[in-house]
Coordinates of C-alpha atoms in Angstrom, one line a residue:
X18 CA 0.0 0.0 0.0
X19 CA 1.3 3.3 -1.1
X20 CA 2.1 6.0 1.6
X21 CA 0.7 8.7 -1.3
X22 CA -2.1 10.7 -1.0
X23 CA -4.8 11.5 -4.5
X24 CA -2.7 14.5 -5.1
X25 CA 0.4 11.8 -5.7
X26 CA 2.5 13.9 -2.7
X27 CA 4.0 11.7 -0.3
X28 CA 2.9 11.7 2.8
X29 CA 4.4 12.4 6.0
X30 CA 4.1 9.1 8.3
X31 CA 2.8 10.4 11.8
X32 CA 5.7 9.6 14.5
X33 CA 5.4 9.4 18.6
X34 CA 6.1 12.7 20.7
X35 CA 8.3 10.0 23.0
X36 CA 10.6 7.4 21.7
X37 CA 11.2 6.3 25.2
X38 CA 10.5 6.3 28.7
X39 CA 12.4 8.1 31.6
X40 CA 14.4 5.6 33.6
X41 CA 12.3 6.6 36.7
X42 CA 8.9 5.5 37.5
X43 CA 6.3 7.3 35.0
X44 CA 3.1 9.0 36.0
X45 CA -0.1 7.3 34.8
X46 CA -0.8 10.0 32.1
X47 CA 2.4 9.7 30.6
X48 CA 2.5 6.0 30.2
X49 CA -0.8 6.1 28.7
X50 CA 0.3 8.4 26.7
X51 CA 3.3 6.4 25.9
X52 CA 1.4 3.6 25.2
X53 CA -1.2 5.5 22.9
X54 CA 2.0 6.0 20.3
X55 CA 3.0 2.5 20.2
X56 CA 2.4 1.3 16.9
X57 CA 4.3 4.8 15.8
X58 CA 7.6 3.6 16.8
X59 CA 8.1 0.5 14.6
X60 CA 7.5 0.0 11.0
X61 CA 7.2 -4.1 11.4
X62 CA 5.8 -5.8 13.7
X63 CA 5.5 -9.6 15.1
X64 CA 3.7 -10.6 18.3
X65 CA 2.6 -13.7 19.6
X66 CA -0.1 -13.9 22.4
X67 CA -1.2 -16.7 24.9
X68 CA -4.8 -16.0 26.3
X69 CA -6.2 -17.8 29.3
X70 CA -10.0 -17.4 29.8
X71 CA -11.9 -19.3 33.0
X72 CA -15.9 -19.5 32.4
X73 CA -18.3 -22.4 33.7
X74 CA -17.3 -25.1 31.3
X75 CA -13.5 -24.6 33.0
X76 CA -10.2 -23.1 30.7
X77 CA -9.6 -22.7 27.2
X78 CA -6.4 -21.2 25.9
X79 CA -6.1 -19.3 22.9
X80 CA -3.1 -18.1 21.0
X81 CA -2.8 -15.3 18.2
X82 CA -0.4 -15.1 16.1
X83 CA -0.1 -11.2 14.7
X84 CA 2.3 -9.6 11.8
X85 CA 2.2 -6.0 11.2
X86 CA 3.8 -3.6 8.1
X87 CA 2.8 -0.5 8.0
X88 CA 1.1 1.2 6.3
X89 CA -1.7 -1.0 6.5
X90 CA -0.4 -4.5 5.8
X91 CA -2.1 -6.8 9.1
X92 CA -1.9 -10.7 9.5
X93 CA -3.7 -12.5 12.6
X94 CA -4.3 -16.0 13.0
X95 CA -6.0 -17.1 16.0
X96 CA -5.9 -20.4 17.0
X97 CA -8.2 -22.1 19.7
X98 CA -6.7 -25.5 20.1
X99 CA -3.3 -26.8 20.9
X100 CA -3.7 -29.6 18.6
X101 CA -1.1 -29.8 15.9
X102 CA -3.9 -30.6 13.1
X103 CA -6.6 -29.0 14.4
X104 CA -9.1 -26.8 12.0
X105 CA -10.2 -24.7 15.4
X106 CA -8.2 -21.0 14.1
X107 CA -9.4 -18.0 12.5
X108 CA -7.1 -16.0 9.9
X109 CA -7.7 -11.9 9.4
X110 CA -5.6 -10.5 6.7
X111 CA -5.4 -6.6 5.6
X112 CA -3.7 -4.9 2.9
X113 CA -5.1 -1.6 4.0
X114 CA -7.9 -1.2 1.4
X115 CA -9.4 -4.4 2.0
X116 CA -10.1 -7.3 4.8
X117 CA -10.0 -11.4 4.0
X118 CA -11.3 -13.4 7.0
X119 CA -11.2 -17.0 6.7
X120 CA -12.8 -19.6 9.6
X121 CA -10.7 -22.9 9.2
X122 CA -13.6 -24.8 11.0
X123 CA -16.2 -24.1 8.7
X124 CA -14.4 -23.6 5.3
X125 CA -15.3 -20.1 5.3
X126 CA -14.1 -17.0 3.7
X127 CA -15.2 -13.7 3.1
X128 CA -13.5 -10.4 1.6
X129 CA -14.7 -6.7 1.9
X130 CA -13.3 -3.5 1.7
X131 CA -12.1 -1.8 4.8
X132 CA -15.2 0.0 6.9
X133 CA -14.5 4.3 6.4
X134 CA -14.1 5.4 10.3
X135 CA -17.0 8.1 10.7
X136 CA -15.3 11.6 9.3
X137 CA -14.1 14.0 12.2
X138 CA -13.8 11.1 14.9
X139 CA -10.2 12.2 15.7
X140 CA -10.3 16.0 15.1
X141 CA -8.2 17.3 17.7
X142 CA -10.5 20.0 18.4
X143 CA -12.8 17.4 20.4
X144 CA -12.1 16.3 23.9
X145 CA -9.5 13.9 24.4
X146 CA -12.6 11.1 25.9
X147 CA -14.6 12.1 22.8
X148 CA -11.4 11.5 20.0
X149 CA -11.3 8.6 18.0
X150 CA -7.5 7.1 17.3
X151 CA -6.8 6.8 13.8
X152 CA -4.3 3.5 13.7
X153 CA -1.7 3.7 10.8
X154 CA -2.4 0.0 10.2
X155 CA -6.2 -1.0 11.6
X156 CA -6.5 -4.5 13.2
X157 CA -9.4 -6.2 13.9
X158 CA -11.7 -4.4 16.0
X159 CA -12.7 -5.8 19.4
X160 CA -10.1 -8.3 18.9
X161 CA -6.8 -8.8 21.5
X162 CA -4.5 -8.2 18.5
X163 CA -6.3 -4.6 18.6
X164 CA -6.4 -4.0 22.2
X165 CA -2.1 -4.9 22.9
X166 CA -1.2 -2.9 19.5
X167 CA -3.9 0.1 19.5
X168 CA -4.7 0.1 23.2
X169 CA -6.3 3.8 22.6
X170 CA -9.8 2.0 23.7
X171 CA -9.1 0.4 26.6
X172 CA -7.1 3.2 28.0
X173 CA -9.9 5.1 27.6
X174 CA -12.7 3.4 27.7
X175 CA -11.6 1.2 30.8
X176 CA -8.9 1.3 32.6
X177 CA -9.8 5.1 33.6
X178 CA -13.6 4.4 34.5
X179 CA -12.0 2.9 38.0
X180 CA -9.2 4.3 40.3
X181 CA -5.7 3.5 39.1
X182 CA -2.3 2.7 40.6
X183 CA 0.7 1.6 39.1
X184 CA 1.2 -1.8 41.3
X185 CA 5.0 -2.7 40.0
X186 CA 7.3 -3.9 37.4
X187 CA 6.8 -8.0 36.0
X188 CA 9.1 -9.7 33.3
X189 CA 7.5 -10.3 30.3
X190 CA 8.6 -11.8 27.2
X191 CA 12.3 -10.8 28.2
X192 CA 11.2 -7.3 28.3
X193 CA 10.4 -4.9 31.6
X194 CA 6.2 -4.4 32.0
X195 CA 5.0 -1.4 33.8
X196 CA 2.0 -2.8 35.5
X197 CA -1.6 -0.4 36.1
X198 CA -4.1 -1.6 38.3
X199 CA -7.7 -0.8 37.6
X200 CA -10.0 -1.1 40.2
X201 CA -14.1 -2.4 39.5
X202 CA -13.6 -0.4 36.1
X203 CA -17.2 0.7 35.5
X204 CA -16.8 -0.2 31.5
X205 CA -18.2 -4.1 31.9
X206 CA -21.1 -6.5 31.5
X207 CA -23.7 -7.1 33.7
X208 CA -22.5 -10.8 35.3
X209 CA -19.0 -8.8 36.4
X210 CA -20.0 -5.8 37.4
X211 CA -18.7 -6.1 41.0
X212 CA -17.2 -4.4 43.3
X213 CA -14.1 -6.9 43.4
X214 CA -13.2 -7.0 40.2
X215 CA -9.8 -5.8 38.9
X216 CA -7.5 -5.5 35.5
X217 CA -3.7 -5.5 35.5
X218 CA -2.4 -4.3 32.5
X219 CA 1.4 -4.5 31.7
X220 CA 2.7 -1.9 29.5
X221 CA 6.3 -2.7 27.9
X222 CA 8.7 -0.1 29.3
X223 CA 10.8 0.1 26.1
X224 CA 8.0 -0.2 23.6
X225 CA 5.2 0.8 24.7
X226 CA 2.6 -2.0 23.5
X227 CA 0.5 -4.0 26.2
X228 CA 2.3 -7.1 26.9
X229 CA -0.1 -8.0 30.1
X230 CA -4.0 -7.9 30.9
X231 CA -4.7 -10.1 33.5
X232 CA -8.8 -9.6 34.9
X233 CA -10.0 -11.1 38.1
X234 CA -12.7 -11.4 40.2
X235 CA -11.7 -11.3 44.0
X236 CA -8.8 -13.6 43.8
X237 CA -10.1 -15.5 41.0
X238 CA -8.1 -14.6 37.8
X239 CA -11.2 -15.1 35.1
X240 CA -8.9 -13.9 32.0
X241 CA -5.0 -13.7 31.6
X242 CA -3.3 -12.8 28.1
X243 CA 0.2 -12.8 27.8
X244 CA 3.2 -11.8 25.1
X245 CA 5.2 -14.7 24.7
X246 CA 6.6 -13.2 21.9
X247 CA 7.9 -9.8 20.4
X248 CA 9.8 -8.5 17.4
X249 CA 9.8 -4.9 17.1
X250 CA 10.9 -4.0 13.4
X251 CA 11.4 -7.7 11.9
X252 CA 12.0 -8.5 8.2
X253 CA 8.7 -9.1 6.7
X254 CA 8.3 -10.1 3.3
X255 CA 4.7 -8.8 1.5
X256 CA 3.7 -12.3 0.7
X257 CA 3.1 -12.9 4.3
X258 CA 0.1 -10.8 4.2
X259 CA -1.5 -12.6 0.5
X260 CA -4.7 -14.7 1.4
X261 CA -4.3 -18.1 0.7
X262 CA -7.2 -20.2 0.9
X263 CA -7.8 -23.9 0.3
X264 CA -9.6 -24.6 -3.3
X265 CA -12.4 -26.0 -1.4
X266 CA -13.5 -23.0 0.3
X267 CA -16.9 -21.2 0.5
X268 CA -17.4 -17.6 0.1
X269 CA -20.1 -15.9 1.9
X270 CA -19.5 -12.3 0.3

């Protein structure tokens, strides 16, 4: 995808206010705002994520598998079992301008073009709580892959609806996590909307990006996601981000 706009100028590629965080402990506002930029510091991108999740039929662990090239090129693969030949993954892929999605289980594939974000979202004349983030390279939305990479939303949108603290410093990956405690953030469903619930979020010291988000309930941990692995500004080839799909596959739109 071409970084030109419909003039045929180049365009400037936005970059982060802070390429890096003051050896002493930050206030919350500045690693939030450190975190916000993330994305802005690399150019390539791979992370790999293990996700823990507790409900009533007991643990399931789920892994996604994420490459990023800006601008725009976005590769997630989501896998829900941990058997070697099992059809139970997802696959998202994005050259900027459009989104294949493909569901291994069912044989099914779709491919539209990318949804326009409403126009004026992120003028900087609105509040910061009322701004939308414009991500150089979108991800899928609601996903985990969007919430470690663009964590605009659940900066805002979460982690600030409770009281915050940062609790300490945690090893992750082989890289130093700042971690934020959020206390009964107000931002949740019905069935965990209590007064003991909690969400740790590590944010990587050197990078920025979420690496941690751990949610419990009293001394219950109901939902832990971890980076097991990161590559800031890894050799990507284009071809990693071309759909393929089996010849037996059925296309829904």
């Amino acid at each position: 995808m071409s970084d030109l706009n419909p003039t045929g100028r180049a365009l400037v590629a936005p970059s982060a206010a802070r390429v890096a965080m003051a050896d002493d402990a930050p206030d919350i506002e500045q690693l939030f705002s450190f975190a916000r930029e993330a994305e802005l510091r690399v150019q390539t991108l791979r992370m790999n994520i293990e996700e823990r999740v507790v409900t009533a039929r007991g643990a399931d662990t789920i892994t996604h598998d994420i490459q990023l090239k800006h601008p725009g090129l976005a590769r997630v693969a989501t896998k829900r079992s941990s058997e070697p030949l099992s059809r139970e993954y997802d696959i998202w892929v994005s050259d900027g301008e459009t989104i294949t999605a493909y569901e291994a289980s069912n044989k099914i594939a779709s491919r539209r073009k990318v949804r326009p974000r409403v126009a004026g979202s992120d003028d900087p004349g609105l509040p910061p709580f009322a701004r939308g983030y414009q991500p150089r390279t979108p991800l899928p939305a609601g996903s985990l892959a969007e919430t470690f990479i663009h964590p605009h939303g659940l900066l805002r949108n979460v982690l600030v609806t409770g009281p915050l603290a940062v609790v300490g410093l945690q090893p992750v990956a082989d890289r130093e996590a700042i971690v934020v405690r959020a206390q009964h953030p107000r931002s949740a469903k019905v069935l965990v909307d209590r007064p003991d619930r909690s969400i740790d979020v590590g944010i990587g010291r050197d990078s920025g990006f979420v690496l941690l988000l751990t949610e419990r309930i009293g001394e219950q941990v109901t939902r832990h996601a971890e980076v097991t692995r990161l590559e800031l500004d890894p050799t990507i080839f284009d071809s990693a981000f071309e759909p393929k799909l089996p010849a037996d596959v059925r296309k829904v739109y």
